[in-house]
């Protein structure tokens, strides 16, 4: 016979207001197996917990029920207290009489009756609980970081500096991401390249970082502490070790076209380096633009129509036969930092983007403002190369627009638009800047002051409203709109228009799918808890950094990157990880080997196990959930037609006893 | 104007209850004002984005002052329901619904423009806005041999009150039936068995009369065994298609340009008489933004040999400028300088077109007036008229 203790919490007024705690305590005394009952105003407080510990010792309890709040909140607290008293933590059970009773019912009579029922059910359940020990999994002491924008770079450096090995994978030929495109950064106007390049160089020189650029994740398998990653290194057709970045090849290459690093405002050759400070400093041959055709060749280029680069390359590093390379790495933790793209949707088109060349997006304007950009930092109209005088900036293009764009606020564009207007005024003092805005969201440190600097010192004209149409007339862009503060219509003859387009996640489900992590409705990676676990995912061992998780500026990106790194290091610093033992178990003697469970497990945790007879011959294959990968979701248990899978801590016996106590399945239990 | 707003929850709730709940969605961005046709009228400021805010504060119709009430009524009846704002609103606010909510209350209290109240009572009593005798609803068919609708026919042809009674617009109805006959479409009319679709008065706020008159139409159509209706007016089509369902109607509706385009595609209609003229097409609000029908009327026009179809730059399709006739606007006497139709015909004339093609009887009336008063060399014709001439 079990010896159960029942402890009922008042939660101040939270529970006691609607649940008659005394009545619950008294009636609980008669539940078979209960040897002690007690109540306390705040059981989670130190004296409250001590009361539970003392009772376990004094009455030699072997099971505990705490009737209080949601197990989400305090199950760990009371399980730890039970452990302190020498009881296996899985023999402590919560009965939720707050969220399920006092908070949702008005009638105290009924709320109290339900609270009592909940306690009875918990007692019946805990009586059938078994002691469980945490599962220990060894940790591979290496991290994978996907994406080498400022987020990935910061995460990789933090972990590498702490002595851990890091594999950093970037799909572009250079690391740096979008930040390397920026001119100067708000609110301090540091030159973006100047603050980022040193970090990029550190990455390339760091003994603990293995940098794989021009590479993509092919496949991820395994589980926390023991991920296996297959990486595909795309052929760059240039032997990186030998390339001196002299640029002779690009000079002779006859194939120019738009440079995507400059948002196609400048051109590059088929063999190129995206920008002078690129890391690694090597040239890459773009097979899609090279004159030599691949003809679906499994071995490099098939037909060589042009070998100009090969002829001039002194170190002889052009290799037209270069193959993709597949690299396998085992890692313990993963940081996903795949960043953002600009979203140019319906509303950008409405503002003339794609129709008038003098309408550009914010990132294009950044390149124009950048000293290393296509115009060497001079503001020029794309149509005729003239210096513009009147420039209209439009905020919230596609953002906060559930009808024609995305519903969220992109968070950075109020600030970078103020920066754009201010830099325009610095570069072209006789220019006039107009900003159509709806709200100015400048919540960061020094941000509000920065916006006012643009307004007061640079005399930027802020117009609160939206434009209706942009009409090309005699070489000018007539911007028609309203100012809602004066309630009047506005008309501006502009030379150029810059759109603060929405930010969207760069990953469209591909990496999320491979990592088996969730994305929210807008495609940003989803954190485990928006407040308390903002850099973790629900898949253990995978962390998030930067704009891949939500729109943010550089300070927030870098903070989150360091947070993700420290979460990763917390795991990497251990030899073994402890996992919740609530995992699936198969009754091997009964399993028929239909493997329906294997098909439904979202974590790929179920393996095929061969049972051998005395002669060592395979006589049957059965399902075997890997406890290190099982997340305890329970899908397999309900899929198995024979009911041969049980979830530890949620066995059929426990669940039926609990339901039976609630009266729901009495007949089932009795049968 | 009352200098100080004292938020009034009763007024707020009353308007929201009358169908104005979209006001909640509005975040005062101003896009609606920016795209409203009133921005083309230099002398009038119509900051329509303030209306949802006034609704949320209950700061409308709260004054005792008659001048103030008059000012508000004028303001609320500026909206012609062109749906420009609702097409471009980032937050999905349907401003005409909010306006209708307010107007329903104004109509209940009888404080709305007299021209409108007269039209409403004429529709109520004689089934058309002109006060013409109900029995004469089929008079337009004289000499045209239009069959009465019988169960089993494919389509009920519903001509709209304007072509049924207006001497100029009669030709549109005649042309339409001529086209239907040429394609051997099985159709008939109900004549005085139907009344005004009442779309306009519903938007003007006369909900009760709408319910009554439209309800009678639903009954009449269903008793006659109507399964499909083809309309001349996009306003009839829109309300049949999008609103009559609320009244229990279960018939389909098509606009005649949709049907004509299909018949041409199926080669049941083959326009052969050339029209060597430059034609500009105006997208009626109710047909374009209202029902998303932009291509079919253009296809019909393009099928006419020799016809040179041009567009009004910057203001066609979704950006089309309203004629001013919607939501009862056609019955309001707007001072010169405040008529959208005057601006629109000028835009049309500037393309160098000789004919302005429309697909809506209100547009036809509004533009014909403007062309006359402005003395422009521009013919206004319905798409059906041009098609009929080409057959
Ligand atoms: C116009 C504009 C101006 C801005 N100005 C400022 C400013 O002044 N101050 C400020 O604080 N912030 C500014 N920002 C914001 C700033 O750019 C971002 O906060 C920052 O760049 C985010 O860094 P990230 O690493 O998260 O993303 P990214 O910079 O996008 O980096 C992501 C990286 O991951 C790589 N990647 C993506 N998918 C994969 C994959 N599947 N496999 C491998 N690699 C992958 C990408 O190639 C990229 O290198 C501005 C943004 C814009 C658009
Ligand atoms: S940050 Fe500013 S400009 Fe960008 S979406 Fe938000 S409110 Fe609009
Ligand atoms: S409980 Fe869920 S995670 Fe575990 S093996 Fe079954 S299906 Fe997979
Ligand atoms: S466009 Fe929509 S959200 Fe903006 S002010 Fe008008 S109704 Fe409100
Ligand atoms: S429906 Fe047309 S007239 Fe009415 S407010 Fe909207 S844009 Fe203006």
CSV table of N, CA, C and O in Angstrom, one decimal, chain A residues 557-594:
chain,number,residue,atom,x,y,z
A,557,UNK,N,20.7,41.8,-32.5
A,557,UNK,CA,21.2,40.6,-33.2
A,557,UNK,C,22.4,40.0,-32.5
A,557,UNK,O,22.5,38.8,-32.2
A,558,UNK,N,23.3,40.9,-32.2
A,558,UNK,CA,24.5,40.5,-31.5
A,558,UNK,C,24.2,40.0,-30.1
A,558,UNK,O,24.8,39.0,-29.7
A,559,UNK,N,23.3,40.6,-29.4
A,559,UNK,CA,23.0,40.2,-28.0
A,559,UNK,C,22.4,38.8,-28.1
A,559,UNK,O,22.8,37.9,-27.3
A,560,UNK,N,21.5,38.6,-29.1
A,560,UNK,CA,20.9,37.2,-29.1
A,560,UNK,C,21.9,36.2,-29.6
A,560,UNK,O,21.9,35.1,-29.1
A,561,UNK,N,22.9,36.6,-30.4
A,561,UNK,CA,23.9,35.7,-30.9
A,561,UNK,C,24.8,35.2,-29.7
A,561,UNK,O,25.1,34.0,-29.6
A,562,UNK,N,25.1,36.2,-28.8
A,562,UNK,CA,25.9,35.8,-27.7
A,562,UNK,C,25.1,34.9,-26.7
A,562,UNK,O,25.6,34.0,-26.1
A,563,UNK,N,23.8,35.2,-26.6
A,563,UNK,CA,22.9,34.4,-25.8
A,563,UNK,C,22.9,33.0,-26.3
A,563,UNK,O,23.0,32.0,-25.5
A,564,UNK,N,22.7,32.8,-27.6
A,564,UNK,CA,22.6,31.5,-28.2
A,564,UNK,C,24.0,30.8,-28.0
A,564,UNK,O,24.0,29.6,-27.6
A,565,UNK,N,25.1,31.5,-28.1
A,565,UNK,CA,26.4,30.9,-27.9
A,565,UNK,C,26.5,30.4,-26.4
A,565,UNK,O,27.0,29.3,-26.2
A,566,UNK,N,26.0,31.2,-25.5
A,566,UNK,CA,26.2,30.8,-24.1
A,566,UNK,C,25.3,29.6,-23.8
A,566,UNK,O,25.6,28.7,-23.0
A,567,UNK,N,24.1,29.5,-24.4
A,567,UNK,CA,23.2,28.3,-24.3
A,567,UNK,C,23.9,27.1,-24.8
A,567,UNK,O,23.9,26.0,-24.3
A,568,UNK,N,24.6,27.3,-26.0
A,568,UNK,CA,25.3,26.2,-26.6
A,568,UNK,C,26.5,25.7,-25.7
A,568,UNK,O,26.7,24.5,-25.5
A,569,UNK,N,27.2,26.7,-25.2
A,569,UNK,CA,28.3,26.4,-24.3
A,569,UNK,C,27.9,25.6,-23.0
A,569,UNK,O,28.6,24.8,-22.5
A,570,UNK,N,26.7,26.0,-22.5
A,570,UNK,CA,26.2,25.3,-21.4
A,570,UNK,C,26.1,23.8,-21.6
A,570,UNK,O,26.5,23.0,-20.8
A,571,UNK,N,25.7,23.5,-22.8
A,571,UNK,CA,25.7,22.0,-23.2
A,571,UNK,C,27.0,21.5,-23.5
A,571,UNK,O,27.4,20.4,-23.1
A,572,UNK,N,27.8,22.3,-24.2
A,572,UNK,CA,29.2,21.7,-24.6
A,572,UNK,C,30.1,21.6,-23.4
A,572,UNK,O,31.1,20.8,-23.5
A,573,UNK,N,29.8,22.3,-22.3
A,573,UNK,CA,30.7,22.2,-21.2
A,573,UNK,C,30.5,20.9,-20.4
A,573,UNK,O,31.2,20.6,-19.4
A,574,UNK,N,29.4,20.2,-20.7
A,574,UNK,CA,29.1,18.9,-20.0
A,574,UNK,C,29.6,17.7,-20.8
A,574,UNK,O,29.7,17.8,-22.0
A,575,UNK,N,29.9,16.6,-20.0
A,575,UNK,CA,30.3,15.4,-20.7
A,575,UNK,C,29.0,14.6,-21.1
A,575,UNK,O,29.0,13.9,-22.1
A,576,UNK,N,28.0,14.7,-20.2
A,576,UNK,CA,26.8,14.0,-20.5
A,576,UNK,C,25.6,15.0,-20.3
A,576,UNK,O,25.7,15.9,-19.5
A,577,UNK,N,24.6,14.8,-21.1
A,577,UNK,CA,23.4,15.6,-20.9
A,577,UNK,C,22.3,14.8,-20.3
A,577,UNK,O,22.2,13.6,-20.6
A,578,UNK,N,21.5,15.4,-19.4
A,578,UNK,CA,20.4,14.7,-18.8
A,578,UNK,C,19.2,15.0,-19.6
A,578,UNK,O,18.9,16.1,-19.9
A,579,UNK,N,18.4,14.0,-19.9
A,579,UNK,CA,17.1,14.2,-20.6
A,579,UNK,C,16.0,13.6,-19.8
A,579,UNK,O,16.1,12.7,-19.0
A,580,UNK,N,14.8,14.2,-20.0
A,580,UNK,CA,13.6,13.8,-19.3
A,580,UNK,C,13.3,12.3,-19.6
A,580,UNK,O,13.3,12.0,-20.8
A,581,UNK,N,13.1,11.5,-18.7
A,581,UNK,CA,12.9,10.1,-19.0
A,581,UNK,C,11.5,9.7,-19.4
A,581,UNK,O,11.2,8.6,-19.6
A,582,UNK,N,10.7,10.7,-19.6
A,582,UNK,CA,9.3,10.4,-20.1
A,582,UNK,C,9.4,10.1,-21.6
A,582,UNK,O,9.1,10.9,-22.5
A,583,UNK,N,9.9,8.9,-21.9
A,583,UNK,CA,10.0,8.5,-23.3
A,583,UNK,C,9.3,7.2,-23.6
A,583,UNK,O,8.8,6.6,-22.7
A,584,UNK,N,9.2,6.9,-24.9
A,584,UNK,CA,8.3,5.8,-25.3
A,584,UNK,C,9.1,4.5,-25.1
A,584,UNK,O,10.3,4.4,-25.3
A,585,UNK,N,8.4,3.4,-24.7
A,585,UNK,CA,9.0,2.1,-24.5
A,585,UNK,C,8.1,1.1,-25.3
A,585,UNK,O,6.9,1.1,-25.1
A,586,UNK,N,8.7,0.2,-26.0
A,586,UNK,CA,8.0,-0.8,-26.8
A,586,UNK,C,8.0,-2.2,-26.1
A,586,UNK,O,9.1,-2.6,-25.6
A,587,UNK,N,6.9,-2.8,-26.0
A,587,UNK,CA,6.9,-4.2,-25.5
A,587,UNK,C,7.4,-5.1,-26.6
A,587,UNK,O,6.6,-5.4,-27.5
A,588,UNK,N,8.6,-5.4,-26.5
A,588,UNK,CA,9.3,-6.1,-27.7
A,588,UNK,C,8.7,-7.5,-27.9
A,588,UNK,O,8.6,-8.0,-29.0
A,589,UNK,N,8.2,-8.1,-26.8
A,589,UNK,CA,7.6,-9.5,-27.0
A,589,UNK,C,6.3,-9.4,-27.8
A,589,UNK,O,5.9,-10.4,-28.4
A,590,UNK,N,5.7,-8.2,-27.8
A,590,UNK,CA,4.4,-8.2,-28.5
A,590,UNK,C,4.4,-7.4,-29.8
A,590,UNK,O,3.6,-7.6,-30.7
A,591,UNK,N,5.4,-6.5,-30.0
A,591,UNK,CA,5.5,-5.7,-31.2
A,591,UNK,C,5.5,-6.6,-32.4
A,591,UNK,O,6.2,-7.5,-32.6
A,592,UNK,N,4.5,-6.2,-33.4
A,592,UNK,CA,4.4,-7.1,-34.6
A,592,UNK,C,5.3,-6.6,-35.7
A,592,UNK,O,5.3,-7.1,-36.8
A,593,UNK,N,5.9,-5.5,-35.5
A,593,UNK,CA,6.8,-4.9,-36.5
A,593,UNK,C,6.1,-4.3,-37.7
A,593,UNK,O,6.6,-4.3,-38.8
A,594,UNK,N,5.0,-3.7,-37.4
A,594,UNK,CA,4.3,-3.0,-38.5
A,594,UNK,C,4.9,-1.6,-38.8
A,594,UNK,O,4.8,-1.1,-39.9
